[in-house]
Amino acid sequence: MFDTVLVANRGEIALRVVRSCQEMGIRTVVVHSTADADSAAVRAADVAVQIGPPPARRSYLFAPALVEAALATGAQAVHPGYGFLSEDPDFAEICADNGLVFVGPPPEVMARLGDKASARAAMAEAGLPLLPGSRSTVDSAAEATALAAEIGYPVIIKATAGGGGRGMTVVRDPRDLAKAYRSTRAVGQAVFGNSSVYMERFCESARHVEVQVLADSYGEVVHLGERDCSVQRRHQKLIEESPAPELPESLRRRMAEASVAGAKAVGYVGAGTFEYLVVDDEFYFMEINCRIQVEHPVTEMVTGIDLVREQLRVAAGLPLSLEFDGRGVSLECRVNAEDPDRDYLPAAGLIDEFVPPGGPFTRVDTHARAGWRISPDYDSLLAKVVVWAPDRPQAVARMRRALSEFRITGKGIRTTIPALLRILDTPEFVKGVHDTSLISKLGTAT
Amino acid sequence: MSIVPDRLPLGEEPPSLADERETVRELCRSLGDLVRGPAGRATRVVMAAGSVRVEVEWPVGEAGSVVPSGEGNALEAEPTGEVLRAEMVGTFYVAAEPGARPFAAVGDVVAQGQQVGIVEAMKLMNAVVAPCAGTVTEVLAADGQAVEYDQPLLVIAPAEQEE
């Protein structure tokens, strides 16, 4: 096992990774921008290295600084967390070139799966079901028009390099297609540096269900059950849970088997997530996330497996020695510094009071505290409230109780807590039959 | 004038490293204010980081009075000037190669844009250049030391002081 690991991230996930390292007796190096010089992860780390100014492209996205920090501190491995450089095959390669272990899949696997069109092709080959759509990229407006007519409206145009809910356009009317095609290409180029796009049929009411897999370097792949992430606003998740409620047992099994087969087909190594749309009793492959996910704690709660620990073990070349054995129900709510009444506009500021919930089977992953200033330079995730219970009604009640306990105040500070509580009370959510249209139906988002 | 950080910011043992580095940073800021303050120019400044020690010495008999610029010991009484900071994480070098003459030593007069050091990052040698003409009054980072972003490297007293 490594004796020093560098954590190339910030916020709650940096602290999360540090904590697993500490439990494993691994020394930690946390890198930070000048805005995060006094962050919770920096405080918890054995060594902290300031790598740049607040803008991420000059700090958390700046590979040379990360590598220099790792080499200067004697780190043998780099854990990228989620976001930032976590799915960047070039960064993984730079790490390898400098003798550092990147905690994630091999660069060539990440490159193949990071391009959504080529991931789609690879999974079709492995026998996974896809929504009707383009076989690879769509390279002209004429081609887009012809294809949309063939697969039927509405369609969704997606940037092959997109992510985080950006670079996607839904088209319901053929007259809007050419414009949407051009604008999605432009967003892809501007945000992700790649203008290529692909197209799929768009499902108005679908559930978003994903399967967690773990793979070691010896070809062994296990799944750790699924998570339902259907509560989304603007394609960004707000509530996740495991297992997915009201999912037929045969479908659950088929999705898990497909994910394991898909991971084996591409030589996957590490923790990964297969995302699917579930429509009626069918599932369709969407994409693979080559990283630890924000919502990984719900899987940890039902399986009792520390996913970060497993990532580190696999990266150190150890074989997997676990199998899926889920128990009970876990929910996660994302408490973001956003104003749900103003279309989830980020609400940065200084936190005066911060009292996270406690009590039975309640876990809060957060980097925030009283006196912490929420920086406008980074994403708005403030805390993840995760609960476990033997069954779903108890888990929902426990989450309601936990969120009601959570006190966060400060000038200008608004959080998603009121919106989360409203969602927990909707009949669809209580029954576990909600889909991705839930929030827009509630009218709390556009 | 000498500022002597007695611990390196990188690769040190915990637990109080982050606090200590912040202390050093705060000390550097405060010292800058102090030696430019109404008490007049200091002739000697010593700073330690481990247990936090600061010593400032003013010319005898002049404490509390403003020392007109241009007076006093030419070498020791230079005011704190422009602090050059590392623009990236890397390794600081004072010379082009081991054993070579340093680009700049304390007391050297440098021109604006003149190279005064190197920060090596990813095998690229990034020149550290003087932002103004003046005299090097301190070299704060040791040769071969790992430095982090924004870490003070050298201090240059500008050649032309405004009266």
XYZ file of C-alpha atoms in Angstrom:
609
model
C 0.000 0.000 0.000
C 1.088 3.581 -0.609
C 2.541 5.486 2.316
C 1.693 8.952 0.906
C -1.263 9.946 -1.292
C -1.865 13.376 -2.810
C -5.483 14.497 -2.951
C -6.003 16.574 -6.098
C -9.332 18.088 -5.179
C -11.094 20.353 -2.695
C -14.288 20.567 -0.654
C -16.066 17.642 0.924
C -14.545 15.020 -1.379
C -10.967 16.037 -0.525
C -11.816 15.608 3.161
C -13.593 12.322 2.386
C -10.485 10.917 0.713
C -8.209 12.174 3.509
C -10.373 10.383 6.064
C -10.068 6.993 4.353
C -6.321 7.506 4.008
C -6.039 8.275 7.708
C -7.941 5.120 8.584
C -5.553 3.150 6.375
C -2.455 4.729 7.913
C -1.601 6.620 4.721
C 0.032 10.051 4.955
C -1.945 12.701 3.040
C -0.924 15.699 0.961
C -3.729 18.130 0.155
C -3.255 20.735 -2.540
C -5.209 23.955 -2.406
C -5.755 27.301 -4.076
C -5.298 30.529 -2.143
C -9.085 30.566 -1.589
C -8.915 27.223 0.241
C -5.803 27.853 2.359
C -7.786 27.226 5.544
C -10.142 24.523 4.284
C -11.227 21.500 6.300
C -9.182 19.209 4.044
C -6.066 21.375 4.493
C -6.564 21.265 8.258
C -6.959 17.495 8.223
C -4.026 16.791 5.905
C -0.530 15.861 7.016
C 0.959 18.226 4.443
C -0.680 21.045 2.478
C 0.693 22.639 -0.678
C -0.651 25.850 -2.146
C -0.778 25.351 -5.891
C -2.323 28.495 -7.349
C -4.883 31.303 -7.254
C -8.667 30.701 -6.907
C -9.558 30.091 -10.588
C -9.505 26.304 -11.034
C -7.715 26.391 -14.375
C -4.699 27.847 -12.570
C -4.906 25.597 -9.516
C -7.020 22.421 -9.339
C -6.923 21.953 -13.113
C -3.245 22.847 -13.477
C -1.500 19.503 -13.897
C 2.121 20.712 -13.591
C 1.447 22.182 -10.138
C -0.201 18.964 -8.954
C 2.626 16.794 -10.210
C 5.279 19.092 -8.737
C 3.496 19.053 -5.393
C 3.331 15.251 -5.480
C 6.997 14.878 -6.317
C 8.110 17.450 -3.752
C 6.202 15.736 -0.959
C 7.050 12.154 -1.836
C 3.506 11.122 -2.754
C 3.283 7.865 -4.692
C -0.332 8.168 -5.794
C -2.787 10.887 -6.773
C -6.466 10.608 -5.870
C -8.409 12.979 -8.151
C -11.809 12.880 -6.393
C -14.644 13.861 -8.743
C -14.785 16.744 -11.217
C -11.603 18.709 -12.011
C -9.022 16.276 -13.478
C -10.707 13.066 -12.309
C -11.640 11.902 -15.806
C -8.826 13.503 -17.755
C -6.796 10.812 -19.533
C -3.997 13.301 -20.263
C -3.573 13.979 -16.550
C -3.534 10.242 -15.804
C -0.810 9.865 -18.393
C 1.225 12.771 -17.003
C 1.015 11.108 -13.586
C 2.261 7.818 -15.029
C 5.108 9.573 -16.864
C 6.233 10.997 -13.527
C 6.066 7.701 -11.704
C 2.820 8.534 -9.898
C -0.130 6.155 -9.624
C -3.353 7.799 -10.788
C -6.242 6.422 -8.720
C -8.607 5.595 -11.568
C -8.872 3.548 -14.745
C -5.958 3.348 -17.216
C -5.695 6.482 -19.439
C -6.652 4.630 -22.643
C -9.817 3.231 -21.028
C -10.723 6.691 -19.722
C -10.134 8.241 -23.151
C -12.388 5.681 -24.830
C -15.194 6.019 -22.273
C -14.838 9.775 -21.783
C -15.918 10.323 -25.363
C -19.628 9.591 -25.061
C -20.020 8.572 -28.699
C -17.189 6.039 -28.530
C -18.410 4.774 -25.130
C -21.817 4.204 -26.729
C -20.237 2.240 -29.563
C -18.142 0.151 -27.165
C -21.153 -0.711 -25.004
C -23.318 -1.560 -28.028
C -20.581 -4.001 -28.987
C -20.629 -5.460 -25.465
C -24.362 -6.078 -25.895
C -25.769 -3.269 -23.753
C -29.118 -1.806 -24.853
C -29.023 1.737 -26.260
C -31.731 4.256 -27.036
C -32.282 4.734 -30.773
C -29.723 7.263 -31.941
C -26.567 7.927 -33.885
C -24.045 5.106 -34.136
C -21.215 7.567 -33.560
C -20.934 11.341 -33.948
C -23.311 13.449 -36.016
C -21.185 15.647 -38.232
C -23.535 17.920 -40.139
C -26.889 19.628 -39.693
C -28.207 17.647 -42.680
C -27.167 14.373 -41.094
C -28.816 15.474 -37.823
C -32.071 16.276 -39.631
C -32.171 12.957 -41.453
C -31.359 10.990 -38.295
C -33.908 12.828 -36.135
C -36.615 12.058 -38.710
C -35.620 8.388 -38.557
C -35.544 7.973 -34.755
C -38.473 10.309 -34.079
C -38.879 13.486 -31.993
C -38.178 14.571 -29.325
C -34.427 14.018 -29.657
C -31.517 15.104 -27.512
C -28.241 16.360 -28.955
C -25.278 15.799 -26.631
C -21.686 16.965 -26.748
C -19.434 13.875 -26.778
C -17.191 15.536 -24.195
C -20.049 16.989 -22.136
C -20.825 16.388 -18.495
C -22.329 17.849 -15.365
C -25.583 18.542 -17.177
C -23.964 20.846 -19.730
C -23.728 20.409 -23.474
C -27.162 18.855 -23.993
C -30.107 20.218 -25.964
C -33.577 18.704 -26.247
C -35.287 19.282 -29.590
C -39.039 18.787 -29.898
C -39.701 20.563 -33.185
C -37.840 19.793 -36.444
C -37.632 23.532 -37.135
C -35.386 23.991 -34.069
C -33.001 21.186 -34.961
C -30.380 23.000 -37.048
C -30.085 25.788 -34.495
C -29.821 23.322 -31.571
C -27.216 21.334 -33.483
C -25.069 24.425 -33.976
C -25.481 25.736 -30.427
C -24.649 22.370 -28.807
C -21.500 22.154 -30.933
C -20.587 25.672 -29.856
C -21.109 24.881 -26.155
C -19.090 21.668 -26.535
C -16.249 23.626 -28.068
C -16.392 26.472 -25.559
C -16.833 24.459 -22.368
C -15.193 21.126 -23.127
C -12.857 21.999 -25.995
C -14.535 19.514 -28.326
C -17.352 20.361 -30.728
C -18.420 16.848 -31.732
C -21.960 15.778 -30.839
C -24.198 12.720 -31.024
C -27.942 12.240 -30.919
C -30.430 10.033 -29.116
C -34.165 9.818 -28.706
C -35.221 11.872 -25.693
C -37.430 10.280 -23.049
C -39.750 12.772 -21.371
C -40.335 10.655 -18.321
C -37.559 8.294 -17.438
C -35.768 7.284 -14.329
C -32.072 7.748 -13.942
C -30.575 4.603 -12.461
C -26.862 3.861 -12.249
C -24.868 0.801 -11.276
C -21.703 0.998 -9.191
C -18.910 -1.314 -10.282
C -15.487 -2.075 -8.872
C -12.795 -3.740 -10.952
C -9.258 -4.801 -10.085
C -6.184 -5.075 -12.309
C -6.674 -8.809 -12.721
C -9.951 -8.727 -14.654
C -12.208 -9.257 -11.639
C -15.333 -7.042 -11.720
C -18.096 -6.801 -9.100
C -21.186 -4.623 -9.007
C -22.325 -2.992 -5.778
C -25.966 -2.519 -6.630
C -27.652 0.471 -8.143
C -28.577 4.028 -7.219
C -31.627 5.955 -8.333
C -30.757 9.574 -9.146
C -34.035 10.675 -10.706
C -34.479 13.795 -8.570
C -32.658 16.304 -10.756
C -32.850 19.930 -11.625
C -31.255 21.048 -14.864
C -29.828 17.534 -15.284
C -28.023 17.847 -11.938
C -28.791 15.417 -9.158
C -30.292 16.531 -5.842
C -31.395 13.290 -4.149
C -29.968 9.813 -4.657
C -30.817 6.502 -3.102
C -29.894 2.852 -3.048
C -31.433 0.479 -3.914
C -33.583 2.060 -6.649
C -37.187 1.937 -5.410
C -39.905 0.035 -7.233
C -37.493 -1.551 -9.685
C -38.484 -5.058 -10.830
C -36.019 -7.619 -9.509
C -35.280 -9.039 -12.963
C -34.486 -5.575 -14.313
C -32.209 -4.884 -11.370
C -30.331 -8.094 -12.068
C -30.064 -7.503 -15.815
C -28.680 -3.981 -15.270
C -26.051 -5.261 -12.837
C -25.000 -8.045 -15.197
C -24.827 -5.679 -18.166
C -22.591 -3.295 -16.191
C -20.185 -6.051 -15.178
C -20.066 -7.288 -18.791
C -19.490 -3.739 -20.070
C -16.665 -3.136 -17.583
C -14.995 -6.427 -18.527
C -15.324 -5.658 -22.244
C -13.247 -2.482 -21.996
C -10.734 -3.664 -19.394
C -12.070 -1.331 -16.721
C -10.051 -0.891 -13.506
C -11.145 0.927 -10.363
C -14.501 2.335 -9.253
C -16.903 3.276 -12.019
C -20.549 4.013 -12.621
C -22.755 2.839 -15.478
C -25.586 5.304 -16.014
C -28.879 4.167 -17.529
C -32.281 5.527 -18.348
C -35.085 3.286 -17.188
C -38.316 3.603 -19.186
C -41.138 1.288 -18.173
C -39.410 -2.048 -17.742
C -36.521 -1.429 -20.082
C -33.104 0.125 -19.497
C -30.842 1.996 -21.891
C -27.122 2.705 -21.504
C -26.214 6.406 -21.307
C -22.613 6.785 -20.160
C -19.882 5.605 -17.829
C -18.359 7.798 -15.150
C -14.724 6.868 -14.581
C -14.463 8.269 -11.047
C -15.832 8.132 -7.546
C -19.265 9.803 -7.629
C -20.708 12.483 -5.389
C -23.440 10.034 -4.378
C -21.129 7.113 -3.531
C -22.044 7.186 0.203
C -25.484 5.639 -0.374
C -23.764 2.566 -1.812
C -21.358 2.553 1.125
C -24.256 2.688 3.575
C -26.106 -0.305 2.126
C -23.002 -2.427 1.454
C -20.746 -1.459 4.363
C -17.894 -1.027 1.844
C -15.623 2.029 1.903
C -15.347 2.788 -1.818
C -12.389 5.137 -1.490
C -10.505 2.473 0.424
C -11.273 -0.021 -2.353
C -10.128 2.489 -4.993
C -6.804 2.867 -3.200
C -6.388 -0.892 -2.767
C -7.050 -1.530 -6.459
C -4.668 1.284 -7.436
C -1.987 -0.315 -5.259
C -2.407 -3.533 -7.254
C -4.340 -5.529 -4.666
C -7.024 -7.973 -5.829
C -10.697 -7.459 -4.985
C -12.011 -9.669 -2.236
C -15.614 -8.618 -1.791
C -19.051 -9.228 -3.175
C -22.304 -7.354 -3.272
C -24.501 -7.800 -0.244
C -26.884 -4.875 0.119
C -28.950 -4.304 3.219
C -31.628 -1.700 3.960
C -32.108 1.628 2.205
C -29.913 4.705 2.045
C -30.809 8.204 0.849
C -28.546 11.161 0.123
C -29.648 14.786 -0.114
C -27.331 17.406 -1.562
C -27.351 20.586 0.445
C -26.128 23.209 -2.008
C -25.539 26.898 -1.370
C -28.277 27.857 -3.815
C -31.570 29.663 -3.658
C -34.307 27.240 -4.752
C -36.763 30.132 -4.991
C -34.529 31.894 -7.480
C -34.022 29.053 -9.900
C -31.215 27.554 -7.809
C -29.006 30.602 -8.208
C -25.733 30.089 -6.288
C -25.763 32.016 -2.998
C -22.167 32.464 -1.828
C -21.221 34.183 1.415
C -19.900 33.828 4.933
C -21.455 31.121 7.107
C -22.373 32.359 10.599
C -23.936 29.273 12.033
C -23.428 25.710 10.881
C -24.946 22.884 12.899
C -25.158 19.643 10.916
C -27.630 16.946 11.943
C -26.614 13.904 13.948
C -28.456 11.007 15.480
C -28.933 7.407 14.447
C -27.674 6.274 11.024
C -27.093 9.835 9.859
C -23.878 10.736 8.029
C -22.939 14.233 6.917
C -20.047 14.707 4.497
C -19.126 18.370 4.479
C -16.167 20.729 4.418
C -18.203 23.668 5.704
C -18.202 25.175 9.189
C -19.162 28.387 10.942
C -16.795 31.100 9.724
C -16.194 29.383 6.373
C -16.660 31.583 3.329
C -18.396 29.900 0.410
C -16.291 30.844 -2.591
C -17.975 31.794 -5.858
C -15.057 30.154 -7.671
C -16.243 26.589 -7.104
C -19.370 24.495 -7.178
C -22.088 25.090 -4.650
C -22.143 21.702 -2.872
C -22.045 22.443 0.847
C -22.918 19.140 2.481
C -24.255 15.706 1.710
C -26.732 14.372 4.230
C -26.876 10.592 4.066
C -29.151 8.341 6.105
C -29.653 4.617 6.386
C -32.709 2.683 7.570
C -33.962 -0.893 7.286
C -36.700 0.186 4.857
C -37.581 3.127 2.625
C -40.378 4.727 4.685
C -38.063 4.867 7.705
C -35.238 6.219 5.560
C -37.458 9.013 4.192
C -38.658 9.887 7.699
C -35.094 9.887 8.973
C -33.977 12.173 6.148
C -36.839 14.552 6.877
C -35.812 14.635 10.523
C -32.112 15.124 9.670
C -32.706 17.970 7.210
C -35.000 19.708 9.705
C -32.175 19.638 12.260
C -29.630 21.175 9.898
C -28.993 24.844 10.702
C -27.033 26.953 8.225
C -27.261 30.712 8.473
C -25.291 33.655 7.183
C -25.815 36.852 5.280
C -27.036 36.082 1.773
C -26.829 32.331 2.367
C -29.634 30.171 1.011
C -29.606 26.419 0.717
C -31.524 23.678 -1.047
C -32.868 22.350 2.296
C -36.405 23.810 1.929
C -36.694 22.423 -1.607
C -35.380 19.021 -0.499
C -38.000 18.869 2.262
C -40.741 19.727 -0.239
C -39.553 16.960 -2.572
C -39.471 14.405 0.259
C -43.153 15.184 0.879
C -44.407 14.704 -2.669
C -46.631 11.628 -3.113
C -44.523 10.403 -6.068
C -41.313 10.484 -4.067
C -42.923 8.892 -1.019
C -44.157 6.032 -3.218
C -40.806 5.831 -5.009
C -42.364 6.150 -8.470
C -40.974 9.585 -9.391
C -38.961 10.234 -12.545
C -36.613 12.972 -13.764
C -39.496 15.365 -14.401
C -40.365 15.624 -10.676
C -38.760 18.979 -9.909
C -40.025 20.757 -12.993
C -43.512 19.486 -12.108
C -43.114 20.995 -8.639
C -42.390 24.323 -10.253
C -39.293 24.993 -8.190
C -37.055 25.110 -11.230
C -37.266 25.968 -14.882
C 18.373 42.718 7.220
C 17.706 39.019 7.162
C 14.560 36.976 7.256
C 15.347 33.451 8.211
C 12.595 30.888 7.818
C 13.975 27.999 9.828
C 11.535 25.448 8.479
C 10.685 24.617 4.921
C 7.050 24.852 3.922
C 6.960 21.640 1.904
C 7.500 18.079 2.956
C 7.482 18.916 6.618
C 5.930 16.812 9.272
C 2.481 17.650 10.614
C 0.540 18.577 12.646
C 0.801 22.334 12.663
C 2.227 22.859 9.209
C -0.690 24.721 7.701
C -0.932 26.953 10.746
C 2.764 27.536 10.732
C 2.862 28.458 7.074
C 0.041 30.887 7.619
C 2.028 32.291 10.522
C 5.039 32.821 8.286
C 2.894 34.498 5.676
C 1.333 36.737 8.277
C 4.750 37.545 9.699
C 6.042 38.532 6.289
C 3.089 40.827 5.779
C 3.393 42.396 9.210
C 7.135 42.831 8.884
C 6.673 44.662 5.623
C 4.335 47.095 7.328
C 6.555 47.364 10.364
C 9.770 48.292 8.613
C 7.967 50.787 6.394
C 6.042 52.227 9.286
C 6.429 55.504 11.168
C 9.112 54.036 13.426
C 11.548 54.508 10.582
C 13.690 52.066 8.720
C 14.907 49.070 10.642
C 18.548 48.155 10.498
C 17.989 44.516 11.294
C 15.045 42.147 11.109
C 15.144 38.531 12.247
C 12.217 36.243 11.849
C 11.854 32.618 12.879
C 8.897 30.462 12.080
C 9.137 27.323 14.229
C 8.313 28.894 17.552
C 7.490 32.288 16.021
C 10.212 34.785 16.856
C 10.529 38.292 15.463
C 13.339 40.734 16.186
C 13.384 44.205 14.735
C 16.196 46.645 15.432
C 16.061 50.337 14.736
C 19.082 52.678 14.660
C 20.078 53.558 18.252
C 18.788 56.926 19.407
C 16.438 57.235 16.485
C 13.676 54.959 17.675
C 10.326 56.507 17.057
C 11.668 59.152 14.741
C 11.334 59.043 10.998
C 14.651 58.375 9.361
C 14.953 60.421 6.192
C 15.619 58.225 3.206
C 19.183 58.162 2.017
C 20.626 58.166 5.520
C 21.955 55.308 7.561
C 23.987 52.278 6.717
C 23.814 51.737 2.968
C 23.630 47.969 3.082
C 21.651 47.232 6.187
C 19.204 50.080 6.178
C 17.571 49.327 2.832
C 13.803 49.351 3.249
C 11.773 46.281 2.453
C 10.782 46.591 -1.162
C 9.186 44.478 -3.830
C 8.640 40.901 -2.708
C 9.024 38.441 -5.557
C 6.719 35.479 -5.124
C 6.687 32.085 -6.757
C 4.240 32.017 -9.643
C 4.024 28.249 -9.529
C 4.766 25.209 -7.441
C 8.257 23.952 -8.138
C 11.868 23.919 -7.069
C 13.686 27.194 -6.539
C 17.229 27.627 -7.772
C 19.494 30.625 -7.208
C 21.873 29.720 -10.029
C 21.707 28.313 -13.555
C 23.463 25.142 -12.452
C 24.911 23.684 -9.269
C 28.047 25.554 -8.249
C 27.517 28.386 -10.704
C 27.451 31.970 -9.545
C 24.011 32.908 -8.190
C 21.858 35.078 -10.455
C 21.587 37.525 -7.600
C 22.850 37.668 -4.034
C 21.975 40.014 -1.205
C 23.432 43.416 -2.011
C 23.465 42.930 -5.777
C 22.081 45.717 -7.904
C 19.707 44.328 -10.521
C 18.001 45.839 -13.555
C 14.295 45.543 -14.256
C 13.638 42.256 -16.054
C 16.951 40.761 -14.993
C 16.810 37.103 -14.026
C 17.275 36.582 -10.305
C 16.322 32.923 -9.933
C 14.618 29.867 -11.404
C 11.528 27.933 -10.449
C 11.673 24.530 -12.065
C 8.318 22.865 -12.672
C 7.858 19.747 -14.773
C 11.474 20.010 -15.987
C 10.791 23.487 -17.338
C 13.032 26.248 -16.078
C 10.897 29.285 -15.384
C 12.915 32.446 -14.954
C 12.217 34.579 -11.914
C 12.845 38.155 -13.022
C 13.172 41.413 -11.131
C 9.971 43.465 -11.405
C 11.964 46.671 -10.979
C 15.510 47.938 -10.854
C 16.980 47.931 -7.373
C 19.035 46.133 -4.811
C 18.438 42.599 -3.629
C 17.907 42.891 0.117
C 16.948 39.337 0.908
C 16.823 35.888 -0.605
C 14.082 34.082 1.260
C 14.119 30.637 -0.337
C 17.088 28.302 -0.255
C 18.707 26.882 -3.371
C 16.931 23.632 -4.304
C 14.017 24.305 -1.981
C 10.518 23.168 -2.948
C 8.321 26.249 -3.073
C 4.568 26.624 -3.324
C 2.466 29.126 -5.212
C 2.804 32.708 -3.934
C 5.687 31.874 -1.605
C 8.079 34.856 -1.129
C 11.415 34.208 -2.866
C 13.398 37.458 -2.831
C 13.024 41.061 -1.803
C 14.267 43.897 -3.980
C 14.497 47.472 -2.754
C 13.558 49.641 -5.725
C 16.377 51.892 -6.942
C 14.290 55.060 -7.090
C 12.394 55.837 -3.946
C 9.651 58.378 -3.959
C 10.350 61.115 -1.481
